[in-house]
XYZ file of C-alpha atoms in Angstrom:
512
model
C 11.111 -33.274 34.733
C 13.871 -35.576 32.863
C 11.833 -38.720 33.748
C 8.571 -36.521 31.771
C 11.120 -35.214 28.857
C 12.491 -38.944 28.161
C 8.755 -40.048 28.011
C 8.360 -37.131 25.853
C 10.896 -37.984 23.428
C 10.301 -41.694 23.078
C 6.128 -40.737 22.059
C 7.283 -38.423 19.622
C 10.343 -40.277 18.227
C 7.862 -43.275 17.190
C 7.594 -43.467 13.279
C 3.983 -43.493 13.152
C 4.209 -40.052 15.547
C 7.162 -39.006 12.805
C 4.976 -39.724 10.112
C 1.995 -37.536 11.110
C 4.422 -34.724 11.919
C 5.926 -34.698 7.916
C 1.919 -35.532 6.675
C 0.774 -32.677 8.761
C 3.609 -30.353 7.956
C 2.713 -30.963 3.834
C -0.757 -30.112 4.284
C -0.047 -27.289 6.737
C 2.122 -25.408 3.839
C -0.534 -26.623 0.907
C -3.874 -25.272 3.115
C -1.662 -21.977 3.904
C -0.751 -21.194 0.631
C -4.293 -20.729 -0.601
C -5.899 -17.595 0.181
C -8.433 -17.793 2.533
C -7.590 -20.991 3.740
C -6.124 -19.605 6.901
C -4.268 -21.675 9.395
C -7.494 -22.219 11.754
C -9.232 -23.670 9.359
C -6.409 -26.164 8.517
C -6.206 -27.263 12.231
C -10.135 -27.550 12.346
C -10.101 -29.329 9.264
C -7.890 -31.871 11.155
C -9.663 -32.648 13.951
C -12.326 -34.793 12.760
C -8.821 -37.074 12.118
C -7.510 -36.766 16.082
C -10.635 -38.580 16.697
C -8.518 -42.062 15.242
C -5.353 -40.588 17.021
C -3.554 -40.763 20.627
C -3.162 -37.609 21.914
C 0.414 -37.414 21.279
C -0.717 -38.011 18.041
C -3.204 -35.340 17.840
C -1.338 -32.736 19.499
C 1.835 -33.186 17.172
C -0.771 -32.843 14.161
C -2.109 -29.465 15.603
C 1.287 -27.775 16.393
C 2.740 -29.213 13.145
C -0.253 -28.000 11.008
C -0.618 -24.372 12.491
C 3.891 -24.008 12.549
C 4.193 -24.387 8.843
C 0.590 -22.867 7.673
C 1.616 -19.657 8.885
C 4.769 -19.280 7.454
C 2.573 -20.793 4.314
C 0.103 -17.762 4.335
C 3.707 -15.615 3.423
C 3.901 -17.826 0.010
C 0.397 -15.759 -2.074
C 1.319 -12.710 0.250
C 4.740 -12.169 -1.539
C 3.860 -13.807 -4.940
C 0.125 -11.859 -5.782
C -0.188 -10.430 -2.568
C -3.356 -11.337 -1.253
C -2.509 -12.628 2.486
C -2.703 -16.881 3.348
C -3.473 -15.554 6.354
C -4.592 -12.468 8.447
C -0.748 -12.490 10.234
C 0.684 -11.619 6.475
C -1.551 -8.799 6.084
C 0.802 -7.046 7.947
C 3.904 -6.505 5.621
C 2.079 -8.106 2.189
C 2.821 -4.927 0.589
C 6.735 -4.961 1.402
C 6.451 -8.656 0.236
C 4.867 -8.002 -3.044
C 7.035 -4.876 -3.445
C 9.955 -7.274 -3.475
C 8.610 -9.845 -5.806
C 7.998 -7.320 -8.250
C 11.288 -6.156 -8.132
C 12.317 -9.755 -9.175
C 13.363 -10.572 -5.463
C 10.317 -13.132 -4.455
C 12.378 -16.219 -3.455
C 14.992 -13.592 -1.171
C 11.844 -12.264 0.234
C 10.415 -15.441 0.817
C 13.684 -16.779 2.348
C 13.220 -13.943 4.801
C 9.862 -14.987 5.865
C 11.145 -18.987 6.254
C 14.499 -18.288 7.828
C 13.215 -15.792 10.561
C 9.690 -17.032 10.853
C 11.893 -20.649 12.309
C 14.473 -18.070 14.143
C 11.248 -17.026 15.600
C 8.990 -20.381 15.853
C 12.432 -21.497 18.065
C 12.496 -18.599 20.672
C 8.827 -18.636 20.721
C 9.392 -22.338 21.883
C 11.800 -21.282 24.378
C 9.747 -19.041 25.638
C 7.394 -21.465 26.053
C 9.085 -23.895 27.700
C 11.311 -21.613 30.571
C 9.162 -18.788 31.361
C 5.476 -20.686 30.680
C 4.096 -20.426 34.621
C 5.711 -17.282 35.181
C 4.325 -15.297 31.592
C 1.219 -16.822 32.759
C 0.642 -15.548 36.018
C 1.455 -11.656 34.225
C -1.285 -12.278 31.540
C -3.932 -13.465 34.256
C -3.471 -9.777 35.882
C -5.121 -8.654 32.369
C -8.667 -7.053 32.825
C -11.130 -5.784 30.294
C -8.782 -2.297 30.914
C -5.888 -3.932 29.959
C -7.366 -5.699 27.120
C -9.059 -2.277 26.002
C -5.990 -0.468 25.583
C -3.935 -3.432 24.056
C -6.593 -3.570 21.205
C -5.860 0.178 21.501
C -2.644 -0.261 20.917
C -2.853 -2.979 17.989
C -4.971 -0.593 16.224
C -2.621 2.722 16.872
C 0.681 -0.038 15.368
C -1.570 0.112 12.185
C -2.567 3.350 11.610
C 1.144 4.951 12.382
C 2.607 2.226 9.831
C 1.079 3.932 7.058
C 2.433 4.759 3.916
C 2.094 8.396 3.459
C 0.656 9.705 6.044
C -0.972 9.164 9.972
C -4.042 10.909 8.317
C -4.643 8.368 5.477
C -3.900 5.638 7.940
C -6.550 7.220 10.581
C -8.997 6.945 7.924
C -8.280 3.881 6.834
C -8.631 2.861 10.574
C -12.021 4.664 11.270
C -13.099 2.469 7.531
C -12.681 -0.995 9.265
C -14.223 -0.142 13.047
C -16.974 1.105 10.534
C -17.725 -2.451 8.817
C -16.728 -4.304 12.277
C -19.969 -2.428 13.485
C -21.946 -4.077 10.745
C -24.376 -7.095 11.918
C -25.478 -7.680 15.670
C -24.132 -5.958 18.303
C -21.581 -7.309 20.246
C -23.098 -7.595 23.370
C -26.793 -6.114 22.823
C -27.218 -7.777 19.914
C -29.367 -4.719 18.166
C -28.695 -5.290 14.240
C -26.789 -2.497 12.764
C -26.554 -1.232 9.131
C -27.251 -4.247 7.721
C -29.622 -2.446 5.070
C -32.395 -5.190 5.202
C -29.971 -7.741 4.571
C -29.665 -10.942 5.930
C -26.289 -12.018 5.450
C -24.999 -8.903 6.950
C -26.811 -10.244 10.504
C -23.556 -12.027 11.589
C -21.182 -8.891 10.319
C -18.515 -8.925 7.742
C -16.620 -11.781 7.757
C -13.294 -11.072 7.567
C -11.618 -13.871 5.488
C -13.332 -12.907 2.589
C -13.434 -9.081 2.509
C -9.447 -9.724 3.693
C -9.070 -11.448 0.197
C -11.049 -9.280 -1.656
C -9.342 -5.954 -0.652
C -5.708 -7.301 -1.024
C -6.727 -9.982 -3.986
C -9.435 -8.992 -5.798
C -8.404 -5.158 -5.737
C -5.169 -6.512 -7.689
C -6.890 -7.985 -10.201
C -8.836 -4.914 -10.995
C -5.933 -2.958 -11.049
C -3.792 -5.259 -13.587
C -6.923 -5.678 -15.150
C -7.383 -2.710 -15.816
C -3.674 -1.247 -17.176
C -2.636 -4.814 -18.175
C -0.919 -4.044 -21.530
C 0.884 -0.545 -20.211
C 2.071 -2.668 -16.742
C 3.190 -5.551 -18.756
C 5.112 -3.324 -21.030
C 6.676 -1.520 -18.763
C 7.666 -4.537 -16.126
C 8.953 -6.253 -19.037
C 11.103 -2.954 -20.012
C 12.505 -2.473 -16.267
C 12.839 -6.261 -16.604
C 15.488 -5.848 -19.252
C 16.775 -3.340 -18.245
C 18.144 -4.562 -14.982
C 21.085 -6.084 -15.617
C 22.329 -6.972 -12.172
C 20.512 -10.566 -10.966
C 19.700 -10.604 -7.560
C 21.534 -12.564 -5.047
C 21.005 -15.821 -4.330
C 18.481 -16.639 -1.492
C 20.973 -18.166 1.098
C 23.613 -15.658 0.419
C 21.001 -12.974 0.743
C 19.330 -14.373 4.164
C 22.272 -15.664 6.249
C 24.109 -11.827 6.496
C 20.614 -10.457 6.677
C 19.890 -12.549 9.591
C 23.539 -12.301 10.992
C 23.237 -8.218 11.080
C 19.586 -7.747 12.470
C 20.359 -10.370 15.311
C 19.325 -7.769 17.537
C 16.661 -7.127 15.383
C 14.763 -10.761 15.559
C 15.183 -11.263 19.598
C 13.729 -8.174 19.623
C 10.752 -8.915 17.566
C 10.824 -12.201 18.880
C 10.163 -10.979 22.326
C 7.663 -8.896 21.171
C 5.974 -11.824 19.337
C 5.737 -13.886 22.587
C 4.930 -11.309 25.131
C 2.009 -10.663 22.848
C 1.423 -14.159 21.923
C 0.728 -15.102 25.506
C -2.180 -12.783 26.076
C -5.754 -14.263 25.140
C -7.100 -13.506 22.364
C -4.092 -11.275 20.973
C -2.423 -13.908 18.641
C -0.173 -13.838 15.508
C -2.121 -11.271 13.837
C -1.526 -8.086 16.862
C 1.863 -9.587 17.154
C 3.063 -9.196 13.299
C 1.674 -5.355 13.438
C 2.837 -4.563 16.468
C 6.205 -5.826 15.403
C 6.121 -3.784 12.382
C 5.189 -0.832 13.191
C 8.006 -1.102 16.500
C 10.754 -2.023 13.594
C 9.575 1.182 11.902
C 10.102 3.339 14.319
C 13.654 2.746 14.941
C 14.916 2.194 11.626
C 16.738 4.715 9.804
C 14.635 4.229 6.487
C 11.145 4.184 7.505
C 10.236 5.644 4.214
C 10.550 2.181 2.574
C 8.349 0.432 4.678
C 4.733 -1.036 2.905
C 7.391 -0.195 -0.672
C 9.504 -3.220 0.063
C 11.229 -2.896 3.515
C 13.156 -6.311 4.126
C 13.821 -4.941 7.478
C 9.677 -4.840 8.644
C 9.058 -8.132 6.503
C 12.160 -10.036 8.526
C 10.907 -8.590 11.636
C 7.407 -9.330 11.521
C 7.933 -12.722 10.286
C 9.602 -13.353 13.072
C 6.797 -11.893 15.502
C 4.170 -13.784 14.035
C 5.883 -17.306 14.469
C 6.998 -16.440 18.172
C 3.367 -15.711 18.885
C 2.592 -19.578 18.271
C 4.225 -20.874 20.964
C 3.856 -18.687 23.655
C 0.056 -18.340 22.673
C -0.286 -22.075 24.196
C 1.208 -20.663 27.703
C -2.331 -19.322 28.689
C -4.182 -22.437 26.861
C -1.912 -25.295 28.990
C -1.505 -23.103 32.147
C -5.298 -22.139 33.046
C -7.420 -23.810 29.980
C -7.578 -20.257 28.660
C -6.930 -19.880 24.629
C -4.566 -17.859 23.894
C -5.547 -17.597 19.850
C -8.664 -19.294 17.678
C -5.828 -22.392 17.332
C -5.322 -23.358 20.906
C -8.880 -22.355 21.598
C -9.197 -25.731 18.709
C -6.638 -27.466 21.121
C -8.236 -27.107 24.109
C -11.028 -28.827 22.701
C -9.034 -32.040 21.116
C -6.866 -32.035 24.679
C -10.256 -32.750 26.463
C -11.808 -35.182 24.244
C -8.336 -36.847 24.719
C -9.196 -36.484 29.461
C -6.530 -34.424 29.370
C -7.065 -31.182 31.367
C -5.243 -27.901 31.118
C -4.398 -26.397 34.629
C -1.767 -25.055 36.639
C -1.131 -28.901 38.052
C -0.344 -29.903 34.588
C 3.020 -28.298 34.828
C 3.836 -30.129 37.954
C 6.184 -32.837 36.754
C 6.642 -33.972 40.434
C 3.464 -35.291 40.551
C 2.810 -38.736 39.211
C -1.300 -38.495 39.079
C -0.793 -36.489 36.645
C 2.686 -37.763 34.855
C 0.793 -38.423 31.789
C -0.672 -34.921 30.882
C 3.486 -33.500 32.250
C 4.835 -35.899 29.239
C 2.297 -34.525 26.986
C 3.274 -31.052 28.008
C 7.179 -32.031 27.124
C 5.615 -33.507 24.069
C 4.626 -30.481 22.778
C 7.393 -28.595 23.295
C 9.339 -31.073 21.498
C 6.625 -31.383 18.365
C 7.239 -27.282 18.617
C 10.867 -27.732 18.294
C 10.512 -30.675 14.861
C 8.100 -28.676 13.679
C 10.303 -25.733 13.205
C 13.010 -27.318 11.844
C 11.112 -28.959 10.037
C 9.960 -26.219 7.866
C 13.379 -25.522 6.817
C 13.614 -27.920 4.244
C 9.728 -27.999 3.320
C 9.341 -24.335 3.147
C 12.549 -23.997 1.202
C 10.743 -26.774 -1.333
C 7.553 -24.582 -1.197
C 9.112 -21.908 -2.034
C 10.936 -22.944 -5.413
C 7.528 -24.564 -6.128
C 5.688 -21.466 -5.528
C 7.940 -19.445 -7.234
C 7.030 -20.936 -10.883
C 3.643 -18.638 -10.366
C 5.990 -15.895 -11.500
C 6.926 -17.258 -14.896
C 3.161 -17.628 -15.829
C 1.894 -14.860 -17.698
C -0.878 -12.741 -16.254
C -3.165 -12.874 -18.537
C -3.226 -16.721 -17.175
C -2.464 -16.125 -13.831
C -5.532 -13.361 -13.065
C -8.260 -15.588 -14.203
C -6.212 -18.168 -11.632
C -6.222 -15.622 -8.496
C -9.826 -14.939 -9.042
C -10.840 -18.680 -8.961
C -8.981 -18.929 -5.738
C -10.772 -15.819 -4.230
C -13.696 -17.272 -5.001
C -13.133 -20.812 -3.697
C -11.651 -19.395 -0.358
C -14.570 -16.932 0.281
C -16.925 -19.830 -0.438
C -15.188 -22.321 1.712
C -15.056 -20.505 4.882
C -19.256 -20.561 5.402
C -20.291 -22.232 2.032
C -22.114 -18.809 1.487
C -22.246 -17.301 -2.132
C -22.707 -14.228 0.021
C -19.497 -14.184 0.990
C -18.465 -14.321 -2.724
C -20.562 -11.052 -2.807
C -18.624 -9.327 -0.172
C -15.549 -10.463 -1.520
C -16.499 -8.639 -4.804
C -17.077 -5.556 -3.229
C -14.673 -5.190 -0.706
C -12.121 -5.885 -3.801
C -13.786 -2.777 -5.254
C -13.310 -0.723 -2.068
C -9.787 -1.738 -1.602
C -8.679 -0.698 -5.580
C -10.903 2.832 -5.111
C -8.763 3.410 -1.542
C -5.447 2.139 -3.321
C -6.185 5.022 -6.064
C -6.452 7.969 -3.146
C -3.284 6.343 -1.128
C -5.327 5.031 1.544
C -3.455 1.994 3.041
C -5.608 -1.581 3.591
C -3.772 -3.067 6.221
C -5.602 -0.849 9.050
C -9.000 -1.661 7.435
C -8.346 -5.288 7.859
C -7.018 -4.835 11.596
C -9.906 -2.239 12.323
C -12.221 -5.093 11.072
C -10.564 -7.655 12.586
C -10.191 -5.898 16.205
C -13.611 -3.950 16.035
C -15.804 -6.608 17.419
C -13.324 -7.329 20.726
C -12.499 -3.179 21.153
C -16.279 -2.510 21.664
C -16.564 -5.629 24.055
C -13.765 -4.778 26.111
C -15.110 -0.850 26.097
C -18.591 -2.249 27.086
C -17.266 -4.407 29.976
C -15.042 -1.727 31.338
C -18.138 0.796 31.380
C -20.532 -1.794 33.089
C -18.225 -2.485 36.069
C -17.510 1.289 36.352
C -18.666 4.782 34.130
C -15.917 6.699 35.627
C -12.515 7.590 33.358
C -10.006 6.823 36.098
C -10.284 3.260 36.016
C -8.968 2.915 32.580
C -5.397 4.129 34.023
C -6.033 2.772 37.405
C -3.241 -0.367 36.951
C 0.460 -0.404 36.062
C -0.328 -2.338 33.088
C -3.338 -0.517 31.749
C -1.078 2.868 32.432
C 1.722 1.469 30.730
C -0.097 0.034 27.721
C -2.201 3.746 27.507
C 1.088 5.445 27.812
C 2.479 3.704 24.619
C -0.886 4.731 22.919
C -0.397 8.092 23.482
C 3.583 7.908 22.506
C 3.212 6.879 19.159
C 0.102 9.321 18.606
C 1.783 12.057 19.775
C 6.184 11.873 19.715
C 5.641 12.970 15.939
C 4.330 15.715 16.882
C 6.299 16.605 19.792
C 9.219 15.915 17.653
C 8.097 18.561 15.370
C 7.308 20.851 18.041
C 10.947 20.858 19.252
C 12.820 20.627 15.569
C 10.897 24.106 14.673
C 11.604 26.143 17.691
C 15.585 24.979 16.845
C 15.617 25.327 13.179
C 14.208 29.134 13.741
C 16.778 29.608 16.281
C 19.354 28.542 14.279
C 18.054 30.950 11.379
């Protein structure tokens, strides 16, 4: 293992290695920081470049590109809040809240400061418990998958603003437009209304940025001259500057310690299931970090406490999402499932025997194992310096006035609806799903469980499928410890609320 780590650290210490790290870092946190440029189309935007690369090369590019695009995707998220990526959807409305409040680069230090905290344990996760996390995610059948979408889906519902009932709606809204298009595994068209850029479904990049974007821009469109007036009023009259950003993120991070391993581990025991990623990890945080904190009322209004702690869940995911990609070939996210690909064009093959560091047939795929873990390790701290750069960069968007910046927001809608198919139909479901998020916005409906409901439609009605072919009886669903665990927590944060209530109303009587 030393012999593979020294190998390791001389492939990625060479300057030209070096250099592609800091190049691919710069365009990771540029391609993030436009909306709808999401951080898997960054890393598939690279690989047409890995083909002139070794694979140290490549892989450095891959984990450097995908490590600072996500914290990227926090940068529009906190500043206009329409999500860089679908992992910011999450807590964009505590990170807007914030800016507005004249606290954007303290919110944005959050995201940077844990998102690294994060990226790091992540990494450690990664590299000490890889074989072992493995082996528990291979027990994982469609029942286990089933109720963890479950589960992802329940995080965003309870999270909402006012009320389980709004959020339940808001819920049923997205599993609604993930059934648009062909059926998942029958492939019978559905609601598509004669259209036939509905066939494939709603893609979710766009009608992401068109419910948290373009919704914004109606609404500031539309009381533009009474909000101006009156931000400009509570402007002045606040005459207590907030703190700076290092003196506000250092005892923040110091007194939720707890906090951010927590998260962390969240983040990476999610992470390392396929096909859960950063996105199930950030909501799953958030709504956990809700739960037990003593002002849940202020989450989705500006909670520092959900935006620090799903920050952090969302960056742990990224490394322990490539357990399940190195250990059995498996992807553990849309990124590594990218990897996977580049790692083979490069003959190296992801397997249990590529952890062996004993072996020397395969010595060069255990250096290029180490390798990563290194590139994981630059990469984070890395983005300490660039994202604090990025974010005194992206912070002059605040100064610009809106009648400026709106026209501005739209023309990035528009160019990252368009660049994600090249479809002007897209454009057209951007347009309306902007509509759709400002009419739910006016009735108090929240939009981050339409995005997850349309994000985790698709895979819930797979899973349900596949666990109904092998077997049309209930029992099997809560036959394993894991799918009885993971149904258990379901059913927890559906019903302690009301159980709570139940036993606070019997007392309170009593007491009368």
């Amino acid at each position: 293992m030393l012999s593979a780590l020294q190998v390791a650290m001389v492939s990625v210490f060479e300057p030209s290695v070096l250099a592609i790290i800091v190049m691919a870092a710069l365009y990771g946190i540029f391609v993030g920081s436009i909306p709808g440029l999401t951080a898997t189309m960054a890393v598939a935007l690279m690989v047409p470049m890995t083909f002139y690369m070794n694979e140290v090369q490549a892989v450095a590019a891959i984990v450097t590109t995908v490590t600072c695009s996500i914290f990227a995707g926090d940068i529009p998220a906190t500043l206009v809040r329409i999500p860089g990526t679908p992992a910011s959807a999450a807590y964009a409305n505590d990170a807007y809240a914030l800016a507005r409040r004249q606290m954007h680069e303290q919110a944005l230090g959050v995201s940077l400061f844990f998102s690294v905290v994060g990226g790091l344990f992540g990494t450690l996760v990664l590299v000490v418990a890889a074989p072992l996390l493995a082996r528990v995610a291979t027990g994982f059948t469609s029942y286990e998958y089933f109720w963890l979408y479950v589960l992802g889906l329940t995080c965003a519902a309870i999270v909402a603003d006012d009320s389980r009932l709004k959020g339940a709606l808001a819920l049923l809204l997205g599993l609604l437009l993930s059934s648009v298009g062909l059926g998942t595994d029958y492939s019978t068209p559905r609601l598509t209304f004669g259209q036939d850029g509905l066939i494939t479904g709603i893609n979710l990049i766009p009608a992401m940025i068109g419910l948290f974007g373009i919704s914004e821009v109606f609404r500031n469109a539309l009381y533009l001259d009474r909000d101006s007036d009156s931000e400009d009023t509570a402007q002045e009259a606040s005459d207590d500057p907030p703190p700076g950003l290092l003196r506000f993120v250092l005892p923040l991070l110091w007194r939720r310690k707890w906090h951010v391993l927590r998260s962390s581990g969240i983040g990476s025991c999610v992470g390392m299931l396929p096909g859960a990623g950063a996105d199930i990890a950030a909501w799953i945080s958030y709504a956990v970090s809700k739960r037990f904190s003593r002002d849940p009322q202020s989450y989705g209004k500006g909670s520092v406490e959900g935006l620090s702690d799903a920050t952090g869940a969302n960056n742990a995911a990224l490394g322990s999402a490539w357990i399940p990609a190195l250990v059995f070939g498996i992807p553990g996210d849309s990124v590594t499932a990218i990897a996977i690909g580049v790692l083979l064009m490069k003959n190296i093959t992801p397997g249990p025997n590529i952890f062996d560091f004993q072996d020397a047939a395969v010595a060069k795929q255990s250096s290029l194992v180490m390798a990563i873990f290194v590139t994981f390790l630059l990469a984070n701290l890395l983005l300490l310096p660039l994202g604090y750069l990025a974010i005194r960069g992206g912070s002059l968007l605040i100064r610009i006035p809106r009648r400026v910046l709106l026209p501005m927001i739209v023309m990035f809608c528009i160019v990252g609806a368009f660049a994600m198919n090249g479809s002007y139909f897209d454009v057209t479901i951007m347009l309306v799903m902007g509509l759709l998020g400002w009419l739910l916005e006016r009735g108090g409906i929240p939009l981050g469980p339409v995005v997850l409901g349309l994000l985790l439609g698709g895979p819930l009605e797979h899973k349900f499928l596949q666990c109904l072919s092998k077997d049309v009886a209930f029992l099997p669903f809560f036959q394993s410890p894991y799918s009885m665990g993971l149904a258990v927590a379901c059913l927890a944060l559906w019903g302690a609320p009301l159980v709570s209530r139940w036993w606070r109303t019997p007392a309170s009587s009593g007491a009368q």
